Amino acid sequence: MTAVAAKKNDVPIDVTWEDQRHICVFSRLHRRVQALNRRRKLLADDIEKLDDASTEVMICDQVKYVFGEAFVDVECDSAVDLLDTEKQRMEAEREEVEAELHDLAAALNELKAQLYAKFGSQIYLEEK
């Protein structure tokens, strides 16, 4: 590290209560974004599995469908309807997750701009 860079980073910046609050809010929002991204991936995987199951169910006469902890014999048409209903529910949940992610991204960008404006290169708020 050069002497100029070392001196530049040695300049203390006063961290106010408001700054600390912004950092904590950023941290909470960032953790929420990570959790929502994991949830969105799981939902996408489950939706794909439901599509595959719907395709497979169409070639049979009867299937065992899981309701809670019990397996129940259902006709293929009923099973396809049940799978479609579950798929629609998951797609709606995925849309809600994506909407929340969009809102959180805007809030994170605003906080990031405020924190970088005050702390510059002395704070790192990016993903690895």
JSON list of C-alpha atoms in Angstrom, two decimals:
[
{"chain": "A", "resi": 1, "resn": "MET", "atom": "CA", "xyz": [0.00, 0.00, 0.00]},
{"chain": "A", "resi": 2, "resn": "THR", "atom": "CA", "xyz": [1.36, 3.42, -0.85]},
{"chain": "A", "resi": 3, "resn": "ALA", "atom": "CA", "xyz": [1.89, 6.10, 1.73]},
{"chain": "A", "resi": 4, "resn": "VAL", "atom": "CA", "xyz": [-0.77, 8.29, 0.15]},
{"chain": "A", "resi": 5, "resn": "ALA", "atom": "CA", "xyz": [-3.37, 5.54, 0.33]},
{"chain": "A", "resi": 6, "resn": "ALA", "atom": "CA", "xyz": [-2.40, 4.73, 3.90]},
{"chain": "A", "resi": 7, "resn": "LYS", "atom": "CA", "xyz": [-2.74, 8.37, 4.93]},
{"chain": "A", "resi": 8, "resn": "LYS", "atom": "CA", "xyz": [-6.03, 8.72, 3.09]},
{"chain": "A", "resi": 9, "resn": "ASN", "atom": "CA", "xyz": [-7.55, 5.78, 5.00]},
{"chain": "A", "resi": 10, "resn": "ASP", "atom": "CA", "xyz": [-6.12, 6.95, 8.32]},
{"chain": "A", "resi": 11, "resn": "VAL", "atom": "CA", "xyz": [-8.27, 10.08, 8.37]},
{"chain": "A", "resi": 12, "resn": "PRO", "atom": "CA", "xyz": [-10.90, 9.37, 11.00]},
{"chain": "A", "resi": 13, "resn": "ILE", "atom": "CA", "xyz": [-14.48, 10.00, 10.06]},
{"chain": "A", "resi": 14, "resn": "ASP", "atom": "CA", "xyz": [-16.94, 10.65, 12.83]},
{"chain": "A", "resi": 15, "resn": "VAL", "atom": "CA", "xyz": [-19.66, 8.02, 12.82]},
{"chain": "A", "resi": 16, "resn": "THR", "atom": "CA", "xyz": [-22.85, 9.55, 14.10]},
{"chain": "A", "resi": 17, "resn": "TRP", "atom": "CA", "xyz": [-25.80, 7.72, 15.58]},
{"chain": "A", "resi": 18, "resn": "GLU", "atom": "CA", "xyz": [-27.65, 8.30, 12.30]},
{"chain": "A", "resi": 19, "resn": "ASP", "atom": "CA", "xyz": [-24.76, 6.78, 10.31]},
{"chain": "A", "resi": 20, "resn": "GLN", "atom": "CA", "xyz": [-24.73, 3.73, 12.56]},
{"chain": "A", "resi": 21, "resn": "ARG", "atom": "CA", "xyz": [-28.49, 3.39, 12.13]},
{"chain": "A", "resi": 22, "resn": "HIS", "atom": "CA", "xyz": [-28.11, 3.53, 8.33]},
{"chain": "A", "resi": 23, "resn": "ILE", "atom": "CA", "xyz": [-25.41, 0.84, 8.44]},
{"chain": "A", "resi": 24, "resn": "CYS", "atom": "CA", "xyz": [-27.62, -1.41, 10.57]},
{"chain": "A", "resi": 25, "resn": "VAL", "atom": "CA", "xyz": [-30.64, -0.88, 8.30]},
{"chain": "A", "resi": 26, "resn": "PHE", "atom": "CA", "xyz": [-28.47, -1.67, 5.27]},
{"chain": "A", "resi": 27, "resn": "SER", "atom": "CA", "xyz": [-27.30, -4.87, 6.94]},
{"chain": "A", "resi": 28, "resn": "ARG", "atom": "CA", "xyz": [-30.84, -6.00, 7.76]},
{"chain": "A", "resi": 29, "resn": "LEU", "atom": "CA", "xyz": [-32.08, -5.24, 4.25]},
{"chain": "A", "resi": 30, "resn": "HIS", "atom": "CA", "xyz": [-29.11, -7.03, 2.71]},
{"chain": "A", "resi": 31, "resn": "ARG", "atom": "CA", "xyz": [-29.78, -10.17, 4.77]},
{"chain": "A", "resi": 32, "resn": "ARG", "atom": "CA", "xyz": [-33.44, -10.02, 3.72]},
{"chain": "A", "resi": 33, "resn": "VAL", "atom": "CA", "xyz": [-32.42, -9.78, 0.04]},
{"chain": "A", "resi": 34, "resn": "GLN", "atom": "CA", "xyz": [-30.19, -12.83, 0.43]},
{"chain": "A", "resi": 35, "resn": "ALA", "atom": "CA", "xyz": [-33.02, -14.80, 2.06]},
{"chain": "A", "resi": 36, "resn": "LEU", "atom": "CA", "xyz": [-35.49, -13.76, -0.65]},
{"chain": "A", "resi": 37, "resn": "ASN", "atom": "CA", "xyz": [-33.04, -14.75, -3.40]},
{"chain": "A", "resi": 38, "resn": "ARG", "atom": "CA", "xyz": [-32.73, -18.20, -1.84]},
{"chain": "A", "resi": 39, "resn": "ARG", "atom": "CA", "xyz": [-36.54, -18.44, -1.58]},
{"chain": "A", "resi": 40, "resn": "ARG", "atom": "CA", "xyz": [-36.97, -17.36, -5.22]},
{"chain": "A", "resi": 41, "resn": "LYS", "atom": "CA", "xyz": [-34.54, -20.08, -6.34]},
{"chain": "A", "resi": 42, "resn": "LEU", "atom": "CA", "xyz": [-36.37, -22.73, -4.31]},
{"chain": "A", "resi": 43, "resn": "LEU", "atom": "CA", "xyz": [-39.72, -21.63, -5.74]},
{"chain": "A", "resi": 44, "resn": "ALA", "atom": "CA", "xyz": [-38.35, -21.77, -9.29]},
{"chain": "A", "resi": 45, "resn": "ASP", "atom": "CA", "xyz": [-37.05, -25.29, -8.66]},
{"chain": "A", "resi": 46, "resn": "ASP", "atom": "CA", "xyz": [-40.38, -26.39, -7.16]},
{"chain": "A", "resi": 47, "resn": "ILE", "atom": "CA", "xyz": [-42.34, -24.89, -10.07]},
{"chain": "A", "resi": 48, "resn": "GLU", "atom": "CA", "xyz": [-40.14, -26.80, -12.51]},
{"chain": "A", "resi": 49, "resn": "LYS", "atom": "CA", "xyz": [-40.72, -30.02, -10.54]},
{"chain": "A", "resi": 50, "resn": "LEU", "atom": "CA", "xyz": [-44.49, -29.42, -10.63]},
{"chain": "A", "resi": 51, "resn": "ASP", "atom": "CA", "xyz": [-44.33, -28.97, -14.41]},
{"chain": "A", "resi": 52, "resn": "ASP", "atom": "CA", "xyz": [-42.46, -32.25, -14.72]},
{"chain": "A", "resi": 53, "resn": "ALA", "atom": "CA", "xyz": [-44.95, -33.98, -12.41]},
{"chain": "A", "resi": 54, "resn": "SER", "atom": "CA", "xyz": [-47.90, -32.66, -14.45]},
{"chain": "A", "resi": 55, "resn": "THR", "atom": "CA", "xyz": [-46.38, -34.10, -17.60]},
{"chain": "A", "resi": 56, "resn": "GLU", "atom": "CA", "xyz": [-45.77, -37.47, -15.96]},
{"chain": "A", "resi": 57, "resn": "VAL", "atom": "CA", "xyz": [-49.26, -37.64, -14.41]},
{"chain": "A", "resi": 58, "resn": "MET", "atom": "CA", "xyz": [-50.95, -37.28, -17.79]},
{"chain": "A", "resi": 59, "resn": "ILE", "atom": "CA", "xyz": [-49.81, -40.75, -18.88]},
{"chain": "A", "resi": 60, "resn": "CYS", "atom": "CA", "xyz": [-51.35, -42.70, -16.01]},
{"chain": "A", "resi": 61, "resn": "ASP", "atom": "CA", "xyz": [-54.83, -43.69, -14.83]},
{"chain": "A", "resi": 62, "resn": "GLN", "atom": "CA", "xyz": [-54.50, -43.10, -11.11]},
{"chain": "A", "resi": 63, "resn": "VAL", "atom": "CA", "xyz": [-51.83, -41.62, -8.88]},
{"chain": "A", "resi": 64, "resn": "LYS", "atom": "CA", "xyz": [-51.20, -41.30, -5.20]},
{"chain": "A", "resi": 65, "resn": "TYR", "atom": "CA", "xyz": [-51.26, -37.63, -4.22]},
{"chain": "A", "resi": 66, "resn": "VAL", "atom": "CA", "xyz": [-49.85, -36.39, -0.92]},
{"chain": "A", "resi": 67, "resn": "PHE", "atom": "CA", "xyz": [-52.24, -34.44, 1.32]},
{"chain": "A", "resi": 68, "resn": "GLY", "atom": "CA", "xyz": [-50.34, -33.49, 4.45]},
{"chain": "A", "resi": 69, "resn": "GLU", "atom": "CA", "xyz": [-48.86, -36.78, 5.63]},
{"chain": "A", "resi": 70, "resn": "ALA", "atom": "CA", "xyz": [-51.29, -39.09, 3.82]},
{"chain": "A", "resi": 71, "resn": "PHE", "atom": "CA", "xyz": [-51.26, -40.51, 0.30]},
{"chain": "A", "resi": 72, "resn": "VAL", "atom": "CA", "xyz": [-54.63, -40.51, -1.44]},
{"chain": "A", "resi": 73, "resn": "ASP", "atom": "CA", "xyz": [-55.56, -42.19, -4.73]},
{"chain": "A", "resi": 74, "resn": "VAL", "atom": "CA", "xyz": [-56.82, -39.59, -7.21]},
{"chain": "A", "resi": 75, "resn": "GLU", "atom": "CA", "xyz": [-57.71, -39.65, -10.88]},
{"chain": "A", "resi": 76, "resn": "CYS", "atom": "CA", "xyz": [-55.19, -38.21, -13.31]},
{"chain": "A", "resi": 77, "resn": "ASP", "atom": "CA", "xyz": [-57.38, -35.24, -14.21]},
{"chain": "A", "resi": 78, "resn": "SER", "atom": "CA", "xyz": [-57.82, -34.36, -10.54]},
{"chain": "A", "resi": 79, "resn": "ALA", "atom": "CA", "xyz": [-54.09, -34.74, -9.94]},
{"chain": "A", "resi": 80, "resn": "VAL", "atom": "CA", "xyz": [-53.30, -32.41, -12.85]},
{"chain": "A", "resi": 81, "resn": "ASP", "atom": "CA", "xyz": [-55.76, -29.85, -11.45]},
{"chain": "A", "resi": 82, "resn": "LEU", "atom": "CA", "xyz": [-54.19, -30.12, -7.99]},
{"chain": "A", "resi": 83, "resn": "LEU", "atom": "CA", "xyz": [-50.71, -29.70, -9.44]},
{"chain": "A", "resi": 84, "resn": "ASP", "atom": "CA", "xyz": [-51.83, -26.68, -11.49]},
{"chain": "A", "resi": 85, "resn": "THR", "atom": "CA", "xyz": [-53.38, -25.08, -8.41]},
{"chain": "A", "resi": 86, "resn": "GLU", "atom": "CA", "xyz": [-50.17, -25.59, -6.44]},
{"chain": "A", "resi": 87, "resn": "LYS", "atom": "CA", "xyz": [-48.12, -24.23, -9.35]},
{"chain": "A", "resi": 88, "resn": "GLN", "atom": "CA", "xyz": [-50.29, -21.10, -9.52]},
{"chain": "A", "resi": 89, "resn": "ARG", "atom": "CA", "xyz": [-49.87, -20.59, -5.77]},
{"chain": "A", "resi": 90, "resn": "MET", "atom": "CA", "xyz": [-46.10, -20.89, -6.07]},
{"chain": "A", "resi": 91, "resn": "GLU", "atom": "CA", "xyz": [-45.96, -18.55, -9.06]},
{"chain": "A", "resi": 92, "resn": "ALA", "atom": "CA", "xyz": [-47.96, -15.95, -7.12]},
{"chain": "A", "resi": 93, "resn": "GLU", "atom": "CA", "xyz": [-45.56, -16.30, -4.20]},
{"chain": "A", "resi": 94, "resn": "ARG", "atom": "CA", "xyz": [-42.59, -15.95, -6.55]},
{"chain": "A", "resi": 95, "resn": "GLU", "atom": "CA", "xyz": [-44.09, -12.73, -7.95]},
{"chain": "A", "resi": 96, "resn": "GLU", "atom": "CA", "xyz": [-44.50, -11.38, -4.41]},
{"chain": "A", "resi": 97, "resn": "VAL", "atom": "CA", "xyz": [-40.87, -12.25, -3.65]},
{"chain": "A", "resi": 98, "resn": "GLU", "atom": "CA", "xyz": [-39.70, -10.52, -6.84]},
{"chain": "A", "resi": 99, "resn": "ALA", "atom": "CA", "xyz": [-41.75, -7.41, -6.03]},
{"chain": "A", "resi": 100, "resn": "GLU", "atom": "CA", "xyz": [-40.24, -7.26, -2.54]},
{"chain": "A", "resi": 101, "resn": "LEU", "atom": "CA", "xyz": [-36.76, -7.74, -4.00]},
{"chain": "A", "resi": 102, "resn": "HIS", "atom": "CA", "xyz": [-37.38, -4.81, -6.35]},
{"chain": "A", "resi": 103, "resn": "ASP", "atom": "CA", "xyz": [-38.45, -2.58, -3.45]},
{"chain": "A", "resi": 104, "resn": "LEU", "atom": "CA", "xyz": [-35.48, -3.66, -1.33]},
{"chain": "A", "resi": 105, "resn": "ALA", "atom": "CA", "xyz": [-33.05, -2.99, -4.18]},
{"chain": "A", "resi": 106, "resn": "ALA", "atom": "CA", "xyz": [-34.26, 0.61, -4.37]},
{"chain": "A", "resi": 107, "resn": "ALA", "atom": "CA", "xyz": [-33.89, 1.07, -0.61]},
{"chain": "A", "resi": 108, "resn": "LEU", "atom": "CA", "xyz": [-30.43, -0.53, -0.61]},
{"chain": "A", "resi": 109, "resn": "ASN", "atom": "CA", "xyz": [-29.24, 1.68, -3.47]},
{"chain": "A", "resi": 110, "resn": "GLU", "atom": "CA", "xyz": [-30.40, 4.79, -1.63]},
{"chain": "A", "resi": 111, "resn": "LEU", "atom": "CA", "xyz": [-28.65, 3.75, 1.60]},
{"chain": "A", "resi": 112, "resn": "LYS", "atom": "CA", "xyz": [-25.54, 2.75, -0.33]},
{"chain": "A", "resi": 113, "resn": "ALA", "atom": "CA", "xyz": [-25.37, 6.18, -1.97]},
{"chain": "A", "resi": 114, "resn": "GLN", "atom": "CA", "xyz": [-25.72, 7.94, 1.41]},
{"chain": "A", "resi": 115, "resn": "LEU", "atom": "CA", "xyz": [-23.07, 5.78, 3.07]},
{"chain": "A", "resi": 116, "resn": "TYR", "atom": "CA", "xyz": [-20.58, 6.01, 0.20]},
{"chain": "A", "resi": 117, "resn": "ALA", "atom": "CA", "xyz": [-21.09, 9.79, 0.08]},
{"chain": "A", "resi": 118, "resn": "LYS", "atom": "CA", "xyz": [-20.03, 10.06, 3.72]},
{"chain": "A", "resi": 119, "resn": "PHE", "atom": "CA", "xyz": [-17.46, 7.26, 4.09]},
{"chain": "A", "resi": 120, "resn": "GLY", "atom": "CA", "xyz": [-16.13, 6.89, 0.56]},
{"chain": "A", "resi": 121, "resn": "SER", "atom": "CA", "xyz": [-13.70, 3.99, 0.24]},
{"chain": "A", "resi": 122, "resn": "GLN", "atom": "CA", "xyz": [-13.62, 3.42, 4.00]},
{"chain": "A", "resi": 123, "resn": "ILE", "atom": "CA", "xyz": [-16.81, 1.37, 3.82]},
{"chain": "A", "resi": 124, "resn": "TYR", "atom": "CA", "xyz": [-17.48, -1.63, 1.59]},
{"chain": "A", "resi": 125, "resn": "LEU", "atom": "CA", "xyz": [-21.09, -2.46, 0.82]},
{"chain": "A", "resi": 126, "resn": "GLU", "atom": "CA", "xyz": [-20.80, -4.62, -2.30]},
{"chain": "A", "resi": 127, "resn": "GLU", "atom": "CA", "xyz": [-21.41, -8.34, -2.79]},
{"chain": "A", "resi": 128, "resn": "LYS", "atom": "CA", "xyz": [-18.29, -10.47, -3.07]}
]
